[in-house]
PDB file of C-alpha atoms in Angstrom:
ATOM      1  CA  MET A   7       4.800  17.076  -2.554  1.00  0.00           C
ATOM      2  CA  GLN A   8       5.064  14.421   0.120  1.00  0.00           C
ATOM      3  CA  LEU A   9       4.297  10.701  -0.255  1.00  0.00           C
ATOM      4  CA  ASN A  10       3.016   8.907   2.848  1.00  0.00           C
ATOM      5  CA  HIS A  11       1.820   5.428   3.634  1.00  0.00           C
ATOM      6  CA  TYR A  12      -1.899   5.152   4.457  1.00  0.00           C
ATOM      7  CA  LEU A  13      -3.160   2.013   6.177  1.00  0.00           C
ATOM      8  CA  ASN A  14      -6.777   0.872   6.505  1.00  0.00           C
ATOM      9  CA  PHE A  15      -8.088  -1.483   9.161  1.00  0.00           C
ATOM     10  CA  GLN A  16     -11.409  -2.898  10.279  1.00  0.00           C
ATOM     11  CA  GLY A  17     -11.667  -1.717  13.868  1.00  0.00           C
ATOM     12  CA  GLU A  18      -7.961  -2.165  14.655  1.00  0.00           C
ATOM     13  CA  THR A  19      -6.589   1.283  13.779  1.00  0.00           C
ATOM     14  CA  GLU A  20      -6.364   2.560  17.337  1.00  0.00           C
ATOM     15  CA  ALA A  21      -4.556  -0.562  18.553  1.00  0.00           C
ATOM     16  CA  ALA A  22      -2.275  -0.624  15.494  1.00  0.00           C
ATOM     17  CA  PHE A  23      -1.317   3.042  15.781  1.00  0.00           C
ATOM     18  CA  ASN A  24      -0.732   2.834  19.529  1.00  0.00           C
ATOM     19  CA  PHE A  25       1.634  -0.032  18.699  1.00  0.00           C
ATOM     20  CA  TYR A  26       3.364   1.986  15.928  1.00  0.00           C
ATOM     21  CA  LYS A  27       3.633   4.930  18.343  1.00  0.00           C
ATOM     22  CA  SER A  28       5.415   2.653  20.838  1.00  0.00           C
ATOM     23  CA  VAL A  29       7.789   1.508  18.080  1.00  0.00           C
ATOM     24  CA  PHE A  30       8.566   4.874  16.429  1.00  0.00           C
ATOM     25  CA  GLY A  31       7.875   7.273  19.321  1.00  0.00           C
ATOM     26  CA  GLY A  32       6.321  10.693  18.932  1.00  0.00           C
ATOM     27  CA  GLU A  33       2.740  11.884  19.240  1.00  0.00           C
ATOM     28  CA  PHE A  34      -0.220  11.780  16.895  1.00  0.00           C
ATOM     29  CA  SER A  35      -0.492  14.987  14.869  1.00  0.00           C
ATOM     30  CA  ASN A  36      -4.164  14.207  14.188  1.00  0.00           C
ATOM     31  CA  LEU A  37      -6.674  11.738  15.577  1.00  0.00           C
ATOM     32  CA  THR A  38     -10.291  12.093  14.415  1.00  0.00           C
ATOM     33  CA  ARG A  39     -13.134   9.655  15.063  1.00  0.00           C
ATOM     34  CA  TYR A  40     -16.109   8.955  12.783  1.00  0.00           C
ATOM     35  CA  GLY A  41     -18.389  10.471  15.424  1.00  0.00           C
ATOM     36  CA  GLU A  42     -16.735  13.847  14.766  1.00  0.00           C
ATOM     37  CA  MET A  43     -17.884  13.908  11.117  1.00  0.00           C
ATOM     38  CA  PRO A  44     -20.497  16.511  10.217  1.00  0.00           C
ATOM     39  CA  SER A  45     -23.958  14.930  10.265  1.00  0.00           C
ATOM     40  CA  GLU A  46     -24.688  16.176   6.732  1.00  0.00           C
ATOM     41  CA  GLN A  47     -22.243  13.610   5.346  1.00  0.00           C
ATOM     42  CA  GLY A  48     -25.260  11.319   5.030  1.00  0.00           C
ATOM     43  CA  SER A  49     -23.957   8.410   7.050  1.00  0.00           C
ATOM     44  CA  THR A  50     -25.969   6.945   9.866  1.00  0.00           C
ATOM     45  CA  LEU A  51     -23.389   5.468  12.185  1.00  0.00           C
ATOM     46  CA  SER A  52     -23.821   3.028  15.023  1.00  0.00           C
ATOM     47  CA  GLU A  53     -22.389   3.978  18.403  1.00  0.00           C
ATOM     48  CA  THR A  54     -19.604   1.450  17.788  1.00  0.00           C
ATOM     49  CA  ASP A  55     -18.744   2.987  14.401  1.00  0.00           C
ATOM     50  CA  LYS A  56     -18.740   6.525  15.864  1.00  0.00           C
ATOM     51  CA  ASN A  57     -15.791   5.511  18.054  1.00  0.00           C
ATOM     52  CA  LEU A  58     -13.752   4.146  15.130  1.00  0.00           C
ATOM     53  CA  ILE A  59     -10.833   6.157  13.744  1.00  0.00           C
ATOM     54  CA  LEU A  60     -11.677   8.305  10.709  1.00  0.00           C
ATOM     55  CA  HIS A  61      -8.081   9.553  10.391  1.00  0.00           C
ATOM     56  CA  VAL A  62      -4.882   9.331  12.408  1.00  0.00           C
ATOM     57  CA  SER A  63      -1.413  10.676  11.582  1.00  0.00           C
ATOM     58  CA  LEU A  64       1.837   9.711  13.278  1.00  0.00           C
ATOM     59  CA  PRO A  65       4.903  11.694  12.185  1.00  0.00           C
ATOM     60  CA  ILE A  66       7.819   9.292  11.709  1.00  0.00           C
ATOM     61  CA  ASN A  67      10.387  11.963  10.830  1.00  0.00           C
ATOM     62  CA  ALA A  68      10.500  15.374   9.155  1.00  0.00           C
ATOM     63  CA  PHE A  69       9.718  13.792   5.781  1.00  0.00           C
ATOM     64  CA  MET A  70       7.145  11.086   6.476  1.00  0.00           C
ATOM     65  CA  GLU A  71       3.905  10.450   8.322  1.00  0.00           C
ATOM     66  CA  LEU A  72       2.243   7.103   8.823  1.00  0.00           C
ATOM     67  CA  MET A  73      -1.507   7.599   8.405  1.00  0.00           C
ATOM     68  CA  GLY A  74      -4.530   5.383   8.728  1.00  0.00           C
ATOM     69  CA  SER A  75      -8.217   4.843   9.356  1.00  0.00           C
ATOM     70  CA  ASP A  76     -10.852   2.242  10.089  1.00  0.00           C
ATOM     71  CA  THR A  77     -12.946   1.238   7.093  1.00  0.00           C
ATOM     72  CA  THR A  78     -16.543   0.605   8.103  1.00  0.00           C
ATOM     73  CA  GLU A  79     -18.755  -2.115   6.667  1.00  0.00           C
ATOM     74  CA  GLN A  80     -21.066   0.666   5.423  1.00  0.00           C
ATOM     75  CA  PHE A  81     -18.204   2.260   3.451  1.00  0.00           C
ATOM     76  CA  CYS A  82     -17.234  -1.090   1.926  1.00  0.00           C
ATOM     77  CA  ALA A  83     -20.850  -1.776   0.923  1.00  0.00           C
ATOM     78  CA  GLU A  84     -21.360   1.713  -0.564  1.00  0.00           C
ATOM     79  CA  ASN A  85     -18.144   1.431  -2.606  1.00  0.00           C
ATOM     80  CA  ASN A  86     -18.473  -2.243  -3.517  1.00  0.00           C
ATOM     81  CA  ALA A  87     -15.071  -2.879  -1.932  1.00  0.00           C
ATOM     82  CA  ALA A  88     -13.862  -5.480   0.497  1.00  0.00           C
ATOM     83  CA  LEU A  89     -11.032  -4.787   2.892  1.00  0.00           C
ATOM     84  CA  ASN A  90      -8.676  -7.659   3.517  1.00  0.00           C
ATOM     85  CA  LYS A  91      -5.308  -7.726   5.201  1.00  0.00           C
ATOM     86  CA  GLY A  92      -2.939  -7.202   2.308  1.00  0.00           C
ATOM     87  CA  ASN A  93      -5.063  -4.719   0.325  1.00  0.00           C
ATOM     88  CA  ASN A  94      -5.286  -2.187   3.140  1.00  0.00           C
ATOM     89  CA  HIS A  95      -2.406   0.050   2.048  1.00  0.00           C
ATOM     90  CA  TYR A  96      -2.437   3.276   0.019  1.00  0.00           C
ATOM     91  CA  ILE A  97       0.242   5.612  -1.206  1.00  0.00           C
ATOM     92  CA  SER A  98      -0.977   9.047  -0.166  1.00  0.00           C
ATOM     93  CA  ILE A  99       0.098  12.105  -2.161  1.00  0.00           C
ATOM     94  CA  ASN A 100      -0.157  15.189   0.064  1.00  0.00           C
ATOM     95  CA  LEU A 101      -0.122  18.622  -1.545  1.00  0.00           C
ATOM     96  CA  HIS A 102      -0.549  22.220  -0.392  1.00  0.00           C
ATOM     97  CA  ALA A 103      -3.342  24.640  -1.364  1.00  0.00           C
ATOM     98  CA  HIS A 104      -1.268  26.300  -4.113  1.00  0.00           C
ATOM     99  CA  GLU A 105      -0.823  22.872  -5.780  1.00  0.00           C
ATOM    100  CA  GLN A 106      -4.482  22.262  -6.761  1.00  0.00           C
ATOM    101  CA  HIS A 107      -3.602  22.009 -10.465  1.00  0.00           C
ATOM    102  CA  LYS A 108      -0.918  19.435  -9.656  1.00  0.00           C
ATOM    103  CA  ALA A 109      -3.448  17.446  -7.579  1.00  0.00           C
ATOM    104  CA  LYS A 110      -5.876  17.362 -10.509  1.00  0.00           C
ATOM    105  CA  ARG A 111      -3.130  16.492 -13.011  1.00  0.00           C
ATOM    106  CA  LEU A 112      -1.807  13.629 -10.858  1.00  0.00           C
ATOM    107  CA  PHE A 113      -5.280  12.267 -10.092  1.00  0.00           C
ATOM    108  CA  ASP A 114      -6.289  12.405 -13.763  1.00  0.00           C
ATOM    109  CA  ALA A 115      -3.052  10.734 -14.864  1.00  0.00           C
ATOM    110  CA  LEU A 116      -3.345   7.950 -12.278  1.00  0.00           C
ATOM    111  CA  SER A 117      -7.014   7.468 -13.242  1.00  0.00           C
ATOM    112  CA  VAL A 118      -6.243   6.040 -16.687  1.00  0.00           C
ATOM    113  CA  ASN A 119      -7.842   2.567 -16.698  1.00  0.00           C
ATOM    114  CA  ALA A 120      -8.249   2.855 -12.915  1.00  0.00           C
ATOM    115  CA  GLN A 121     -11.070   1.989 -10.546  1.00  0.00           C
ATOM    116  CA  ILE A 122     -12.159   5.277  -8.959  1.00  0.00           C
ATOM    117  CA  GLU A 123     -13.027   4.828  -5.302  1.00  0.00           C
ATOM    118  CA  MET A 124     -13.804   8.512  -4.711  1.00  0.00           C
ATOM    119  CA  PRO A 125     -13.552  11.225  -7.372  1.00  0.00           C
ATOM    120  CA  LEU A 126     -11.296  14.206  -6.687  1.00  0.00           C
ATOM    121  CA  GLU A 127     -13.594  16.715  -5.007  1.00  0.00           C
ATOM    122  CA  LYS A 128     -13.770  19.133  -2.092  1.00  0.00           C
ATOM    123  CA  THR A 129     -14.338  17.445   1.272  1.00  0.00           C
ATOM    124  CA  PHE A 130     -15.660  18.414   4.686  1.00  0.00           C
ATOM    125  CA  TRP A 131     -12.079  18.468   6.036  1.00  0.00           C
ATOM    126  CA  GLY A 132     -11.207  21.321   3.671  1.00  0.00           C
ATOM    127  CA  ALA A 133      -9.260  19.473   0.992  1.00  0.00           C
ATOM    128  CA  LEU A 134      -9.481  18.298  -2.581  1.00  0.00           C
ATOM    129  CA  TYR A 135      -9.402  14.534  -2.120  1.00  0.00           C
ATOM    130  CA  GLY A 136      -9.751  11.499  -4.305  1.00  0.00           C
ATOM    131  CA  ALA A 137      -8.886   7.805  -4.107  1.00  0.00           C
ATOM    132  CA  LEU A 138      -8.401   5.133  -6.743  1.00  0.00           C
ATOM    133  CA  THR A 139      -6.820   1.815  -7.580  1.00  0.00           C
ATOM    134  CA  ASP A 140      -4.643   2.234 -10.647  1.00  0.00           C
ATOM    135  CA  GLN A 141      -4.458  -0.106 -13.622  1.00  0.00           C
ATOM    136  CA  PHE A 142      -1.689  -2.064 -11.872  1.00  0.00           C
ATOM    137  CA  GLY A 143      -3.661  -2.624  -8.647  1.00  0.00           C
ATOM    138  CA  ILE A 144      -1.850   0.063  -6.613  1.00  0.00           C
ATOM    139  CA  LYS A 145      -4.085   2.100  -4.305  1.00  0.00           C
ATOM    140  CA  TRP A 146      -3.559   5.887  -4.322  1.00  0.00           C
ATOM    141  CA  MET A 147      -4.978   8.844  -2.395  1.00  0.00           C
ATOM    142  CA  VAL A 148      -4.535  12.430  -3.536  1.00  0.00           C
ATOM    143  CA  ASN A 149      -5.092  15.031  -0.817  1.00  0.00           C
ATOM    144  CA  CYS A 150      -4.597  18.745  -1.498  1.00  0.00           C
ATOM    145  CA  GLN A 151      -5.231  20.588   1.763  1.00  0.00           C
ATOM    146  CA  LEU A 152      -7.052  23.862   1.018  1.00  0.00           C
ATOM    147  CA  GLU A 153      -7.955  24.965   4.552  1.00  0.00           C
ATOM    148  CA  ALA A 154      -6.389  24.494   7.973  1.00  0.00           C
ATOM    149  CA  MET A 155      -7.779  21.452   9.765  1.00  0.00           C
TER     150      MET A 155
END
């Protein structure tokens, strides 16, 4: 299991991560834009939103990646959530395919008295994924990668 920091922004992810890249060095291991999402995901995106960052990963060292994304107004509206500087940070639990039971156990345990943002379910990027804010206000993501990206 690996714990990573996941940052959300409103249209500033690319600038922020280019800055972090200049600070920490290295190259992005993944950079995906909203426009690359499968159309069956049900979202109608503006041309501006299509260029926003859906997911970016910047390896910091052998044990940690800094990850992030832009949160669209549509996502905030659909999930009745507002993104403000200060609540834009998640702890991301990253697991391997053989750890699906652990992903479910951790998500279920963290879900006690939590606000579920997205239930743990299979995603278009080939993972079991879920997000929540626990009973203490800490934001968590559980991602169990099932297929190669």
